[in-house]
């Protein structure tokens, strides 16, 4: 673990924001809580390198201020069940054992019972949270084949630990989320993902997985030079084009193929899994899932339906 | 100023020499015509060491001079190097000379603040990465140095070139040498070659060495890096060829085949032209060409 300096800062302005999404792609209406900005983990593909221009990790310590913003957002929303996450500008769990930032959030959502908090991570330590966990917190893990974790996700927990922690969260009565993001196309990735999905289905109760996201590697142009300088063979293996939002992403034919493969592998394990694609185009949704999603609102609606199915009248 | 015999100077010792290349035809002709106008500066030692005037001395020796006008100074070696750098700044240093200046400063034990200060004076960004590049330039092979000076490359392109090994650089220089290049076309091409190297582990220059021009070179590289996109472009071209569109009609497809829609473009000056275009469009639709275009990205 590196010793990147931590700066505690007073929370100012909008800490709770709409996930920025991306132009002309379907997004899910997620809300982000900027509790921590920066990350101690060291993923080679991480886009935070281009978003955060600070050598320090900033922690917003004014929890009551943050909770008041979350509360306002929940009260303002009349149509949808809001989903909040702290994993947009950092890893939700990597610093939590030391700074215990999530506990008040978990308790708040548990008392509020009107929205969900998602803790998204590659760091498999949740023991300290277990006494406080409640069904309104979703523990989520980003998953990738161990080969990618070893080569591209330095300082993160290995796959087996992530799956073990996810199982532990399920055993505590939490729903869990699984994020295949970024999915990286490299030589032999199809077989690795097949094994990964086998491992997941053996370890976890797929009926208690609230959502699964699929997102293929995409990155702003600035990162291409980083990848070249670092000779990132895995990251540069596939064929990239510039999307309408200016980001590099795999060419559409390839995206469709990979999404279809993973979608089918997952659905074969559990037909009722709720699988969505992060920041993808309307026609890709249609090709992969057969669903005609016209806009963000339609996807947000699918989330509402999913949550209602799992929580019934509890939320 | 005084005049001393050249044999009292250690002409082989170049610890203060930052000039590159050493031979200067214009200077040679000037000295031949007028002699040495500005005396060289020598360090007071036995034999004397040259601080500035390496090129002048080189020309003078070629012209058969036995004596040379000079100024002898008594300063430390570090001071002498700074004399050399600052005396040459006014004529404008090329990137290799800047690299020599900085490399020699480091070699003589100047600290980072002084080195960075000189980098700023030389118009270089005082940054560790730039420093690393300068040192690499100073130690690079001569053809590389000559090439970057002749073409006046930016530091970014030099840095990318330096990321290749010497043999690869030799091929790349060969690729660029006989072609009309711009800073941006070099950047684009080097990026593609870098990606290709990472993807394949090595580059087979035989595949590109006979490219007709930079456009052809970029096209070939693109085909290697983006085979799917290149094949889609080819298929689109074929479909459009089969459509045999008149000059006032076009079917515009997203260059990366990302967008879900296509644009059909018609230019008309009179009603008849629109009627003809619609009729043509009807035939294209009937033949399945439009469907073919839509299906390009769904394979």
PDB file of N, CA and C in Angstrom, chain A residues 25 224-225 227-229 231-233 236-244 249 251-257 281-283 287, chain B residues 129 156 159 191 194-195 198-201 225-230 232 235 254 256-261 295-299:
ATOM      1  N   UNK A  25     -25.116   8.487 -25.162  1.00  0.00           N
ATOM      2  CA  UNK A  25     -25.079   7.112 -24.675  1.00  0.00           C
ATOM      3  C   UNK A  25     -26.105   7.006 -23.543  1.00  0.00           C
ATOM      4  N   UNK A 224      -4.446   7.588 -23.737  1.00  0.00           N
ATOM      5  CA  UNK A 224      -3.834   6.733 -24.764  1.00  0.00           C
ATOM      6  C   UNK A 224      -2.306   6.828 -24.689  1.00  0.00           C
ATOM      7  N   UNK A 225      -1.815   8.053 -24.532  1.00  0.00           N
ATOM      8  CA  UNK A 225      -0.359   8.212 -24.450  1.00  0.00           C
ATOM      9  C   UNK A 225       0.228   7.537 -23.215  1.00  0.00           C
ATOM     10  N   UNK A 227      -0.936   4.852 -21.835  1.00  0.00           N
ATOM     11  CA  UNK A 227      -0.926   3.415 -22.121  1.00  0.00           C
ATOM     12  C   UNK A 227       0.244   3.065 -23.041  1.00  0.00           C
ATOM     13  N   UNK A 228       0.497   3.949 -24.018  1.00  0.00           N
ATOM     14  CA  UNK A 228       1.606   3.695 -24.953  1.00  0.00           C
ATOM     15  C   UNK A 228       2.929   3.775 -24.199  1.00  0.00           C
ATOM     16  N   UNK A 229       3.092   4.839 -23.413  1.00  0.00           N
ATOM     17  CA  UNK A 229       4.347   5.022 -22.661  1.00  0.00           C
ATOM     18  C   UNK A 229       4.621   3.834 -21.749  1.00  0.00           C
ATOM     19  N   UNK A 231       3.519   0.868 -22.227  1.00  0.00           N
ATOM     20  CA  UNK A 231       3.512  -0.377 -23.012  1.00  0.00           C
ATOM     21  C   UNK A 231       2.422  -1.341 -22.557  1.00  0.00           C
ATOM     22  N   UNK A 232       1.213  -0.807 -22.354  1.00  0.00           N
ATOM     23  CA  UNK A 232       0.106  -1.633 -21.827  1.00  0.00           C
ATOM     24  C   UNK A 232      -0.494  -2.514 -22.920  1.00  0.00           C
ATOM     25  N   UNK A 233       0.063  -3.680 -23.071  1.00  0.00           N
ATOM     26  CA  UNK A 233      -0.352  -4.598 -24.139  1.00  0.00           C
ATOM     27  C   UNK A 233      -1.818  -5.021 -23.986  1.00  0.00           C
ATOM     28  N   UNK A 236      -4.124  -2.151 -24.991  1.00  0.00           N
ATOM     29  CA  UNK A 236      -4.080  -1.711 -26.389  1.00  0.00           C
ATOM     30  C   UNK A 236      -4.331  -2.854 -27.377  1.00  0.00           C
ATOM     31  N   UNK A 237      -4.680  -4.018 -26.853  1.00  0.00           N
ATOM     32  CA  UNK A 237      -4.858  -5.194 -27.711  1.00  0.00           C
ATOM     33  C   UNK A 237      -6.012  -5.024 -28.713  1.00  0.00           C
ATOM     34  N   UNK A 238      -7.122  -4.488 -28.246  1.00  0.00           N
ATOM     35  CA  UNK A 238      -8.318  -4.395 -29.101  1.00  0.00           C
ATOM     36  C   UNK A 238      -8.231  -3.262 -30.116  1.00  0.00           C
ATOM     37  N   UNK A 239      -9.330  -3.115 -30.844  1.00  0.00           N
ATOM     38  CA  UNK A 239      -9.348  -2.070 -31.878  1.00  0.00           C
ATOM     39  C   UNK A 239     -10.214  -0.901 -31.423  1.00  0.00           C
ATOM     40  N   UNK A 240      -9.600   0.259 -31.319  1.00  0.00           N
ATOM     41  CA  UNK A 240     -10.310   1.414 -30.770  1.00  0.00           C
ATOM     42  C   UNK A 240     -10.710   2.426 -31.839  1.00  0.00           C
ATOM     43  N   UNK A 241     -11.812   3.090 -31.543  1.00  0.00           N
ATOM     44  CA  UNK A 241     -12.229   4.229 -32.371  1.00  0.00           C
ATOM     45  C   UNK A 241     -12.561   5.367 -31.395  1.00  0.00           C
ATOM     46  N   UNK A 242     -12.719   6.580 -31.920  1.00  0.00           N
ATOM     47  CA  UNK A 242     -13.146   7.693 -31.063  1.00  0.00           C
ATOM     48  C   UNK A 242     -14.657   7.748 -31.077  1.00  0.00           C
ATOM     49  N   UNK A 243     -15.273   7.600 -29.914  1.00  0.00           N
ATOM     50  CA  UNK A 243     -16.727   7.653 -29.821  1.00  0.00           C
ATOM     51  C   UNK A 243     -17.228   9.081 -29.986  1.00  0.00           C
ATOM     52  N   UNK A 244     -18.569   9.201 -30.000  1.00  0.00           N
ATOM     53  CA  UNK A 244     -19.172  10.519 -30.203  1.00  0.00           C
ATOM     54  C   UNK A 244     -18.853  11.463 -29.048  1.00  0.00           C
ATOM     55  N   UNK A 249     -13.062   4.017 -27.471  1.00  0.00           N
ATOM     56  CA  UNK A 249     -13.759   2.794 -27.075  1.00  0.00           C
ATOM     57  C   UNK A 249     -13.556   1.752 -28.175  1.00  0.00           C
ATOM     58  N   UNK A 251     -14.308  -0.705 -31.182  1.00  0.00           N
ATOM     59  CA  UNK A 251     -15.203  -0.546 -32.332  1.00  0.00           C
ATOM     60  C   UNK A 251     -16.507  -1.313 -32.071  1.00  0.00           C
ATOM     61  N   UNK A 252     -17.585  -0.759 -32.602  1.00  0.00           N
ATOM     62  CA  UNK A 252     -18.917  -1.241 -32.220  1.00  0.00           C
ATOM     63  C   UNK A 252     -19.123  -2.747 -32.429  1.00  0.00           C
ATOM     64  N   UNK A 253     -18.677  -3.281 -33.572  1.00  0.00           N
ATOM     65  CA  UNK A 253     -18.845  -4.725 -33.832  1.00  0.00           C
ATOM     66  C   UNK A 253     -18.272  -5.551 -32.678  1.00  0.00           C
ATOM     67  N   UNK A 254     -17.108  -5.135 -32.205  1.00  0.00           N
ATOM     68  CA  UNK A 254     -16.439  -5.856 -31.130  1.00  0.00           C
ATOM     69  C   UNK A 254     -17.229  -5.720 -29.826  1.00  0.00           C
ATOM     70  N   UNK A 255     -17.707  -4.511 -29.576  1.00  0.00           N
ATOM     71  CA  UNK A 255     -18.478  -4.296 -28.342  1.00  0.00           C
ATOM     72  C   UNK A 255     -19.706  -5.194 -28.324  1.00  0.00           C
ATOM     73  N   UNK A 256     -20.390  -5.227 -29.454  1.00  0.00           N
ATOM     74  CA  UNK A 256     -21.600  -6.055 -29.522  1.00  0.00           C
ATOM     75  C   UNK A 256     -21.254  -7.524 -29.256  1.00  0.00           C
ATOM     76  N   UNK A 257     -20.201  -8.002 -29.890  1.00  0.00           N
ATOM     77  CA  UNK A 257     -19.801  -9.406 -29.720  1.00  0.00           C
ATOM     78  C   UNK A 257     -19.519  -9.726 -28.261  1.00  0.00           C
ATOM     79  N   UNK A 281     -24.742   2.692 -26.304  1.00  0.00           N
ATOM     80  CA  UNK A 281     -25.663   3.287 -27.260  1.00  0.00           C
ATOM     81  C   UNK A 281     -26.952   2.476 -27.350  1.00  0.00           C
ATOM     82  N   UNK A 282     -27.957   3.170 -27.815  1.00  0.00           N
ATOM     83  CA  UNK A 282     -29.291   2.583 -27.964  1.00  0.00           C
ATOM     84  C   UNK A 282     -29.260   1.305 -28.819  1.00  0.00           C
ATOM     85  N   UNK A 283     -28.554   1.343 -29.948  1.00  0.00           N
ATOM     86  CA  UNK A 283     -28.570   0.181 -30.846  1.00  0.00           C
ATOM     87  C   UNK A 283     -27.799  -1.003 -30.251  1.00  0.00           C
ATOM     88  N   UNK A 287     -29.273  -4.733 -29.803  1.00  0.00           N
ATOM     89  CA  UNK A 287     -28.568  -5.904 -30.323  1.00  0.00           C
ATOM     90  C   UNK A 287     -28.281  -6.941 -29.243  1.00  0.00           C
TER      91      UNK A 287
ATOM     92  N   UNK B 129      11.116  14.881 -16.757  1.00  0.00           N
ATOM     93  CA  UNK B 129      10.923  14.122 -17.989  1.00  0.00           C
ATOM     94  C   UNK B 129      11.720  14.759 -19.141  1.00  0.00           C
ATOM     95  N   UNK B 156       7.960  16.633 -27.968  1.00  0.00           N
ATOM     96  CA  UNK B 156       7.012  15.513 -27.856  1.00  0.00           C
ATOM     97  C   UNK B 156       7.365  14.428 -28.886  1.00  0.00           C
ATOM     98  N   UNK B 159      10.624  12.775 -28.036  1.00  0.00           N
ATOM     99  CA  UNK B 159      10.420  11.821 -26.928  1.00  0.00           C
ATOM    100  C   UNK B 159       9.851  10.501 -27.455  1.00  0.00           C
ATOM    101  N   UNK B 191       2.666   7.603 -33.270  1.00  0.00           N
ATOM    102  CA  UNK B 191       1.713   6.992 -32.333  1.00  0.00           C
ATOM    103  C   UNK B 191       1.235   5.641 -32.867  1.00  0.00           C
ATOM    104  N   UNK B 194       3.986   3.131 -32.542  1.00  0.00           N
ATOM    105  CA  UNK B 194       4.123   2.721 -31.124  1.00  0.00           C
ATOM    106  C   UNK B 194       3.061   1.694 -30.749  1.00  0.00           C
ATOM    107  N   UNK B 195       1.830   1.973 -31.165  1.00  0.00           N
ATOM    108  CA  UNK B 195       0.735   1.044 -30.836  1.00  0.00           C
ATOM    109  C   UNK B 195       0.997  -0.316 -31.484  1.00  0.00           C
ATOM    110  N   UNK B 198       3.498  -2.274 -29.566  1.00  0.00           N
ATOM    111  CA  UNK B 198       2.955  -2.857 -28.330  1.00  0.00           C
ATOM    112  C   UNK B 198       2.058  -4.053 -28.654  1.00  0.00           C
ATOM    113  N   UNK B 199       1.247  -3.885 -29.689  1.00  0.00           N
ATOM    114  CA  UNK B 199       0.330  -4.971 -30.046  1.00  0.00           C
ATOM    115  C   UNK B 199       1.075  -6.217 -30.516  1.00  0.00           C
ATOM    116  N   UNK B 200       2.083  -5.997 -31.386  1.00  0.00           N
ATOM    117  CA  UNK B 200       2.740  -7.151 -32.010  1.00  0.00           C
ATOM    118  C   UNK B 200       4.037  -7.571 -31.340  1.00  0.00           C
ATOM    119  N   UNK B 201       4.559  -6.691 -30.502  1.00  0.00           N
ATOM    120  CA  UNK B 201       5.829  -7.004 -29.850  1.00  0.00           C
ATOM    121  C   UNK B 201       7.017  -6.516 -30.657  1.00  0.00           C
ATOM    122  N   UNK B 225      -3.514  -1.511 -37.552  1.00  0.00           N
ATOM    123  CA  UNK B 225      -4.002  -1.270 -36.186  1.00  0.00           C
ATOM    124  C   UNK B 225      -5.518  -1.400 -36.114  1.00  0.00           C
ATOM    125  N   UNK B 226      -6.186  -0.961 -37.164  1.00  0.00           N
ATOM    126  CA  UNK B 226      -7.650  -0.985 -37.184  1.00  0.00           C
ATOM    127  C   UNK B 226      -8.157  -1.848 -38.335  1.00  0.00           C
ATOM    128  N   UNK B 227      -7.898  -3.155 -38.292  1.00  0.00           N
ATOM    129  CA  UNK B 227      -8.317  -3.993 -39.429  1.00  0.00           C
ATOM    130  C   UNK B 227      -9.832  -4.017 -39.611  1.00  0.00           C
ATOM    131  N   UNK B 228     -10.584  -3.987 -38.506  1.00  0.00           N
ATOM    132  CA  UNK B 228     -12.046  -4.063 -38.646  1.00  0.00           C
ATOM    133  C   UNK B 228     -12.568  -2.784 -39.291  1.00  0.00           C
ATOM    134  N   UNK B 229     -12.106  -1.648 -38.757  1.00  0.00           N
ATOM    135  CA  UNK B 229     -12.546  -0.362 -39.291  1.00  0.00           C
ATOM    136  C   UNK B 229     -12.161  -0.252 -40.775  1.00  0.00           C
ATOM    137  N   UNK B 230     -10.960  -0.662 -41.099  1.00  0.00           N
ATOM    138  CA  UNK B 230     -10.515  -0.578 -42.499  1.00  0.00           C
ATOM    139  C   UNK B 230     -11.378  -1.448 -43.396  1.00  0.00           C
ATOM    140  N   UNK B 232     -14.505  -2.306 -42.787  1.00  0.00           N
ATOM    141  CA  UNK B 232     -15.827  -1.674 -42.900  1.00  0.00           C
ATOM    142  C   UNK B 232     -15.794  -0.555 -43.933  1.00  0.00           C
ATOM    143  N   UNK B 235     -15.848  -2.094 -47.313  1.00  0.00           N
ATOM    144  CA  UNK B 235     -17.186  -2.616 -47.664  1.00  0.00           C
ATOM    145  C   UNK B 235     -18.153  -1.484 -47.988  1.00  0.00           C
ATOM    146  N   UNK B 254     -21.224   7.602 -40.340  1.00  0.00           N
ATOM    147  CA  UNK B 254     -20.261   8.011 -39.309  1.00  0.00           C
ATOM    148  C   UNK B 254     -18.890   7.387 -39.610  1.00  0.00           C
ATOM    149  N   UNK B 256     -16.580   6.345 -37.899  1.00  0.00           N
ATOM    150  CA  UNK B 256     -16.198   5.212 -37.041  1.00  0.00           C
ATOM    151  C   UNK B 256     -17.323   4.182 -36.934  1.00  0.00           C
ATOM    152  N   UNK B 257     -18.363   4.358 -37.727  1.00  0.00           N
ATOM    153  CA  UNK B 257     -19.505   3.433 -37.724  1.00  0.00           C
ATOM    154  C   UNK B 257     -20.128   3.329 -36.337  1.00  0.00           C
ATOM    155  N   UNK B 258     -20.156   4.444 -35.622  1.00  0.00           N
ATOM    156  CA  UNK B 258     -20.709   4.467 -34.280  1.00  0.00           C
ATOM    157  C   UNK B 258     -22.188   4.852 -34.289  1.00  0.00           C
ATOM    158  N   UNK B 259     -22.487   5.917 -34.994  1.00  0.00           N
ATOM    159  CA  UNK B 259     -23.854   6.447 -34.949  1.00  0.00           C
ATOM    160  C   UNK B 259     -24.844   5.461 -35.551  1.00  0.00           C
ATOM    161  N   UNK B 260     -26.037   5.467 -34.958  1.00  0.00           N
ATOM    162  CA  UNK B 260     -27.067   4.516 -35.371  1.00  0.00           C
ATOM    163  C   UNK B 260     -27.697   4.920 -36.697  1.00  0.00           C
ATOM    164  N   UNK B 261     -27.482   6.160 -37.089  1.00  0.00           N
ATOM    165  CA  UNK B 261     -28.181   6.681 -38.262  1.00  0.00           C
ATOM    166  C   UNK B 261     -27.198   7.034 -39.391  1.00  0.00           C
ATOM    167  N   UNK B 295     -26.305  -2.646 -41.805  1.00  0.00           N
ATOM    168  CA  UNK B 295     -25.832  -3.902 -41.206  1.00  0.00           C
ATOM    169  C   UNK B 295     -24.318  -3.967 -41.031  1.00  0.00           C
ATOM    170  N   UNK B 296     -23.631  -2.990 -41.581  1.00  0.00           N
ATOM    171  CA  UNK B 296     -22.162  -3.031 -41.504  1.00  0.00           C
ATOM    172  C   UNK B 296     -21.642  -3.183 -40.078  1.00  0.00           C
ATOM    173  N   UNK B 297     -22.278  -2.513 -39.143  1.00  0.00           N
ATOM    174  CA  UNK B 297     -21.741  -2.537 -37.772  1.00  0.00           C
ATOM    175  C   UNK B 297     -22.358  -3.628 -36.914  1.00  0.00           C
ATOM    176  N   UNK B 298     -23.244  -4.419 -37.496  1.00  0.00           N
ATOM    177  CA  UNK B 298     -23.958  -5.390 -36.663  1.00  0.00           C
ATOM    178  C   UNK B 298     -23.459  -6.821 -36.849  1.00  0.00           C
ATOM    179  N   UNK B 299     -22.388  -6.987 -37.612  1.00  0.00           N
ATOM    180  CA  UNK B 299     -21.881  -8.361 -37.870  1.00  0.00           C
ATOM    181  C   UNK B 299     -21.374  -9.023 -36.605  1.00  0.00           C
TER     182      UNK B 299
END
